[in-house]
Coordinates of C-alpha atoms in Angstrom, one line a residue:
Chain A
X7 CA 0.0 0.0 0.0
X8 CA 1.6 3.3 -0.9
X9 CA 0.7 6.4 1.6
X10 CA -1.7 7.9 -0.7
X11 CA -4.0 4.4 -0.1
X12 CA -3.5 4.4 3.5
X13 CA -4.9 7.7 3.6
X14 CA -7.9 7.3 1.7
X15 CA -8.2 4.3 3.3
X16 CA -8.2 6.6 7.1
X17 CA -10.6 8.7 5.4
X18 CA -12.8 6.5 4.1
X19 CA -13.6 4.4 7.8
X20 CA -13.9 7.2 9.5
X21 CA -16.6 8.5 7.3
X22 CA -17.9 5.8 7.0
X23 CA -18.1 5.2 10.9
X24 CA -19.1 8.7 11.6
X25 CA -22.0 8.6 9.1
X26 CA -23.2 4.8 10.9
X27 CA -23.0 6.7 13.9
X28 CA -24.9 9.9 12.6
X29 CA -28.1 7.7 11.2
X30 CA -28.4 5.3 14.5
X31 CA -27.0 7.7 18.0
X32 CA -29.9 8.6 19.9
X33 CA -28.8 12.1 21.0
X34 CA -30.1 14.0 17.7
X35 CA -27.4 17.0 19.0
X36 CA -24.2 14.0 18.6
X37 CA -26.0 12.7 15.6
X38 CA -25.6 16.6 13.7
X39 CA -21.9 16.3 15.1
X40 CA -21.1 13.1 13.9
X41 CA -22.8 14.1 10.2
X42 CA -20.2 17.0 10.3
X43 CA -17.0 14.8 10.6
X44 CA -18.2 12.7 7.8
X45 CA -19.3 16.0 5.8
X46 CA -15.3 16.4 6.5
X47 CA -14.5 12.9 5.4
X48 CA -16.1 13.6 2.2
X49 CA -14.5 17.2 2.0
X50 CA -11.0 15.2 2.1
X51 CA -11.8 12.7 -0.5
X52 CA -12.0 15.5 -2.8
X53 CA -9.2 17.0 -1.6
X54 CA -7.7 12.8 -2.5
X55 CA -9.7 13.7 -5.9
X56 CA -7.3 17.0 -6.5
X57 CA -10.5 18.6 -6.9
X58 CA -10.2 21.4 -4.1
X59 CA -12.5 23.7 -4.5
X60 CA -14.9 21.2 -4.3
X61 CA -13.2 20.3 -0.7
X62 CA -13.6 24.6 0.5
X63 CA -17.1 24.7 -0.9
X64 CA -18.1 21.2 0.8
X65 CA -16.8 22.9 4.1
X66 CA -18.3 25.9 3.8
X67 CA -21.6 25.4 2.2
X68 CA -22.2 22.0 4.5
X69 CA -20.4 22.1 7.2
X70 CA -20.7 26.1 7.7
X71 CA -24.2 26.4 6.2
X72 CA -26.4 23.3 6.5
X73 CA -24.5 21.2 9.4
X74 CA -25.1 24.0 11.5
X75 CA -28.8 24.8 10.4
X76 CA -29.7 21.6 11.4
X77 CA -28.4 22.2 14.8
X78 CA -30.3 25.0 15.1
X79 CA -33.5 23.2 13.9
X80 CA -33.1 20.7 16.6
X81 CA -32.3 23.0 19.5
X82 CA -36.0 24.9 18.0
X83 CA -37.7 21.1 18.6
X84 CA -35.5 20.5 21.7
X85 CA -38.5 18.6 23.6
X86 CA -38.6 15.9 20.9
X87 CA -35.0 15.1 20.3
X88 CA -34.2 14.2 24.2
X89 CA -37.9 13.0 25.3
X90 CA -38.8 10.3 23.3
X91 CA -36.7 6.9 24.0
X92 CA -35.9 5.1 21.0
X93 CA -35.2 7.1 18.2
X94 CA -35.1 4.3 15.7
X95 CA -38.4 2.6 14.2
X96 CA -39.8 -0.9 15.0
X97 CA -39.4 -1.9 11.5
X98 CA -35.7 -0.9 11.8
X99 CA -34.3 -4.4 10.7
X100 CA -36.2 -4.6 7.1
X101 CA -34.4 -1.0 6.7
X102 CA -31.0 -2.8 7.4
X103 CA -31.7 -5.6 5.3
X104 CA -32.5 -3.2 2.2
X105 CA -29.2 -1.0 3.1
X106 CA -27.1 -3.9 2.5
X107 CA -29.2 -5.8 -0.4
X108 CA -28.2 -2.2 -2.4
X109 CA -24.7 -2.0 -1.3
X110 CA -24.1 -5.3 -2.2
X111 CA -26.0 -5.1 -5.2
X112 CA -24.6 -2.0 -6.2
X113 CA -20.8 -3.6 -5.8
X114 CA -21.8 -6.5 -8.0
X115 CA -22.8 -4.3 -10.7
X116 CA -20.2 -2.3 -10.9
X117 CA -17.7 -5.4 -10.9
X118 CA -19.0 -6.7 -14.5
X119 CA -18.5 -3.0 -15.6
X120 CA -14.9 -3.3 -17.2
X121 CA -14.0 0.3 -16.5
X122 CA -14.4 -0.5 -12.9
X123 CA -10.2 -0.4 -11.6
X124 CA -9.5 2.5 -13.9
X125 CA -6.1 4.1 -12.5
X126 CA -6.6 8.1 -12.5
X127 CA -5.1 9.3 -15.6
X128 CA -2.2 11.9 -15.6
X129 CA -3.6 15.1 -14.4
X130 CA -1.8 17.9 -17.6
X131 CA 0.1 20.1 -15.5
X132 CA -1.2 23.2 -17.6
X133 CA -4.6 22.2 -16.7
X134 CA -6.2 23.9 -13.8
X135 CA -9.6 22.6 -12.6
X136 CA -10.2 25.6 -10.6
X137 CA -10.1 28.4 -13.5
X138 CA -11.8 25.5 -15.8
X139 CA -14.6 25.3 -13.4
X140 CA -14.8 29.0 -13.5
X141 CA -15.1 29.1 -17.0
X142 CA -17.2 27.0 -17.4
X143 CA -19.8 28.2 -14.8
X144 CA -20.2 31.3 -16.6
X145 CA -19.7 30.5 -20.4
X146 CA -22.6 30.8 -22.8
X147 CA -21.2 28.0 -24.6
X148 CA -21.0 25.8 -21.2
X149 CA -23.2 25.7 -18.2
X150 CA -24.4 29.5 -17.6
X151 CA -27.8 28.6 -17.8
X152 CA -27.4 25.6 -15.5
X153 CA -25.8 27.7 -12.6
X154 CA -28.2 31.0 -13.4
X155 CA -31.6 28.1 -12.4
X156 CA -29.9 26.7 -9.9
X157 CA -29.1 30.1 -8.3
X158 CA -33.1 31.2 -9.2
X159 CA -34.4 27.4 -7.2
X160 CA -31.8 28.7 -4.3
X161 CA -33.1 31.7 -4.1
X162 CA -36.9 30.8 -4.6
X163 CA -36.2 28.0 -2.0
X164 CA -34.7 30.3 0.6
X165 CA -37.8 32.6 0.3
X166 CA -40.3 29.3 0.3
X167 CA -38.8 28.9 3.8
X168 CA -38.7 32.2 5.1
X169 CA -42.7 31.7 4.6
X170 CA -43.6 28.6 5.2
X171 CA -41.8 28.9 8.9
X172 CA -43.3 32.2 9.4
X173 CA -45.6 32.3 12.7
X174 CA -49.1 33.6 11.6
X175 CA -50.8 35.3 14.6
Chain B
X24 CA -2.5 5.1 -7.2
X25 CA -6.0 4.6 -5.8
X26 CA -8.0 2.4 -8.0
X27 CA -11.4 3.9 -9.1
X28 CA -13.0 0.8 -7.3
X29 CA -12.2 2.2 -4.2
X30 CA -13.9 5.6 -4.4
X31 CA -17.2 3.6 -5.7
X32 CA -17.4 1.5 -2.7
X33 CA -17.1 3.7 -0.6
X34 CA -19.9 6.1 -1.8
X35 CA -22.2 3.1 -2.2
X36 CA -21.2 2.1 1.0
X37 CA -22.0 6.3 2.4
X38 CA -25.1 6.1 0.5
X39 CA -26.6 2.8 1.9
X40 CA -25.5 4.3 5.2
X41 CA -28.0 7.2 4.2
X42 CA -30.6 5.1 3.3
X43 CA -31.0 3.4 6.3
X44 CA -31.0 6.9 8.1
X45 CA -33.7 7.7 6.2
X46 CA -36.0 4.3 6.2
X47 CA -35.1 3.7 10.4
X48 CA -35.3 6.8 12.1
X49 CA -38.4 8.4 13.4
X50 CA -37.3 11.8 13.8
X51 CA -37.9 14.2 10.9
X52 CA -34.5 15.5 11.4
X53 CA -32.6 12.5 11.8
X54 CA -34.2 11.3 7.9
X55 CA -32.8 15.2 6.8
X56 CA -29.4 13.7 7.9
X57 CA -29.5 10.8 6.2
X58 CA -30.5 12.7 3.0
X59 CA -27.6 15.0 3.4
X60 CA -25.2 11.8 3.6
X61 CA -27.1 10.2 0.6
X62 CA -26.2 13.5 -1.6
X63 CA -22.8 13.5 -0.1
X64 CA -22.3 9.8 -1.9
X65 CA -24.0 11.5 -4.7
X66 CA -21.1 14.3 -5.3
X67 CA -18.7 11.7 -4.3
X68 CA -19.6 9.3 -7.3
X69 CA -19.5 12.6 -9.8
X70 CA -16.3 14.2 -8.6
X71 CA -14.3 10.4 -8.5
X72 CA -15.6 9.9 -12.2
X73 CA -14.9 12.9 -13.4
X74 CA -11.2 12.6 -12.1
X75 CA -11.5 9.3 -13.7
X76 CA -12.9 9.2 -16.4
X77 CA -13.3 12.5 -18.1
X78 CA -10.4 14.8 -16.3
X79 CA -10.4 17.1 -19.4
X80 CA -14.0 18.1 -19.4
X81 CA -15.2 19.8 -16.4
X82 CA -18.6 18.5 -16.3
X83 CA -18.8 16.4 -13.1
X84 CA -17.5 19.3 -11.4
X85 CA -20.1 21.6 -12.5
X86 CA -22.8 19.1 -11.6
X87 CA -21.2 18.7 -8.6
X88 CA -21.7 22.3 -7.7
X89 CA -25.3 22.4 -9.1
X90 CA -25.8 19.3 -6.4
X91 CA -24.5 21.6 -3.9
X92 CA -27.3 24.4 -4.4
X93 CA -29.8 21.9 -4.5
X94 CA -28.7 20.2 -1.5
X95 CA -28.9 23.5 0.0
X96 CA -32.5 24.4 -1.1
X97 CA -34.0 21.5 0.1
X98 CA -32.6 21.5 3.4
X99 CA -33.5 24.9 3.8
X100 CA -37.6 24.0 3.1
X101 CA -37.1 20.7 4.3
X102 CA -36.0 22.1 8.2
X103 CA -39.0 24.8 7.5
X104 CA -41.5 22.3 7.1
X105 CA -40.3 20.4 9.8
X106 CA -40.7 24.1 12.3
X107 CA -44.3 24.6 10.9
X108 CA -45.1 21.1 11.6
X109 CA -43.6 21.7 15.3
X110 CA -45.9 24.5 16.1
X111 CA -48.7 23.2 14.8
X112 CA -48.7 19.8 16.3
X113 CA -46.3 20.0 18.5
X114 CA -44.1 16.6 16.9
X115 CA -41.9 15.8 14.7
X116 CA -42.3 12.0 14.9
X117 CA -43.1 11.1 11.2
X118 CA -45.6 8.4 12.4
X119 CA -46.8 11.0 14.4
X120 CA -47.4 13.3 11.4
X121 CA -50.7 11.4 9.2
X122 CA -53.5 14.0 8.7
X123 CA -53.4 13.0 5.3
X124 CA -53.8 9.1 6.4
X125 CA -57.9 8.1 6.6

């Protein structure tokens, strides 16, 4: 194994691990602090991926924006996330069972597809992502549109929210 | 060199991990969380082939980013929903929640 494995192979359990631990702690408050290390798990994997803007914007937009909004949402409903006792359904076992049926089914699949142990290709060393992604978010000729709609539904969305949690007297 | 294997099985390994956030828990915010890893598996998947497969076109990047805002959106209604719901009813148990169940 050559360092670079070993630490993707770090990242990956811990992840991993902190995302088992964010869908079955009971403490909703640990569960929001164990989805923000594997947020950061992620982050680093594509940091691995050499694709680091994508690793600041996973920090910033999850970690800074959504990690901590769900905090707050579960500090607003306090009373439920400590009262109740078990915080994990009756029928938890069928949800297990259909977890691992589409892991392991996924896996399968993707071993008959031949391109499945690709090595990652030389990376040109004139070639910057970061001012390619740039580009390409705001040329006509590339994904303007795209970005402009997804920008209108974020802000559309953010205004959807602001009045559907509004308190009506 | 990492193998491309490794990056898929992990993700579908993050995103079954998701899944059963969202099919077991009972708490409205706990199946949000498990969304949020699902769509972290998501991006994963994109990014990895894009590095991959496709390192000279910029695409999975760019959807990458447009997953990001969406992501973003929908936890943003999804955590308002889940506030008007507490005020009215007082729960967020999604048993709990069935006025449109006869």
């Amino acid at each position: 194994m050559t360092a670079l494995q070993i630490v993707f192979f770090i990242v990956a359990v811990v992840t991993i691990f902190a995302g088992l631990m964010a869908v079955t702690v009971g403490n909703l408050v640990h569960a929001a602090l164990w989805l923000i290390l594997s947020l950061f798990g992620v982050a680093l994997s594509f940091g691995l991926l050499s694709a680091g803007f994508l690793a600041v914007a996973q920090v910033i937009v999850y970690i800074g924006a959504i990690a901590i909004l769900i905090i707050f949402a579960i500090m607003l409903t306090r009373r439920v996330a400590t009262d109740i006792g078990s915080q994990i359904n009756s029928g938890w076992p069928w949800a297990a069972v259909i977890a691992f049926v589409l892991c392991g089914g996924l896996i399968w699949m993707l071993r008959e597809w031949p391109g499945f142990s690709t090595l990652p290709p030389q990376m040109s060393a004139r070639a910057d992502s970061l001012s390619m992604l740039g580009m390409a978010l705001v040329s006509p000729n590339a994904y303007v549109i795209p970005f402009e709609v997804a920008s209108v539904l974020l802000l559309a969305a953010l205004i959807g929210a602001i009045i559907i949690a509004w308190e009506r007297k | 060199m990492i193998p491309l294997s490794w990056y898929l099985i992990f993700s579908a390994a993050l995103f079954s991990t998701g899944l059963f956030g969202v099919l077991a828990r009972k708490n409205a915010i706990a199946i949000i969380i498990g969304i949020e890893l699902m769509l972290n598996a998501v991006n994963l998947n994109l990014v990895a082939f894009w590095r991959y497969i496709t390192p000279d076109a910029i695409t999975g990047q760019v959807f990458a980013v447009i997953v990001f805002a969406v992501a973003a959106a929908e936890v943003a209604v999804g955590l308002a929903l889940i506030i008007s719901i507490y005020r009215r009813r007082n729960t967020i148990i999604a048993e709990e929640i069935d006025m449109l169940k006869f």
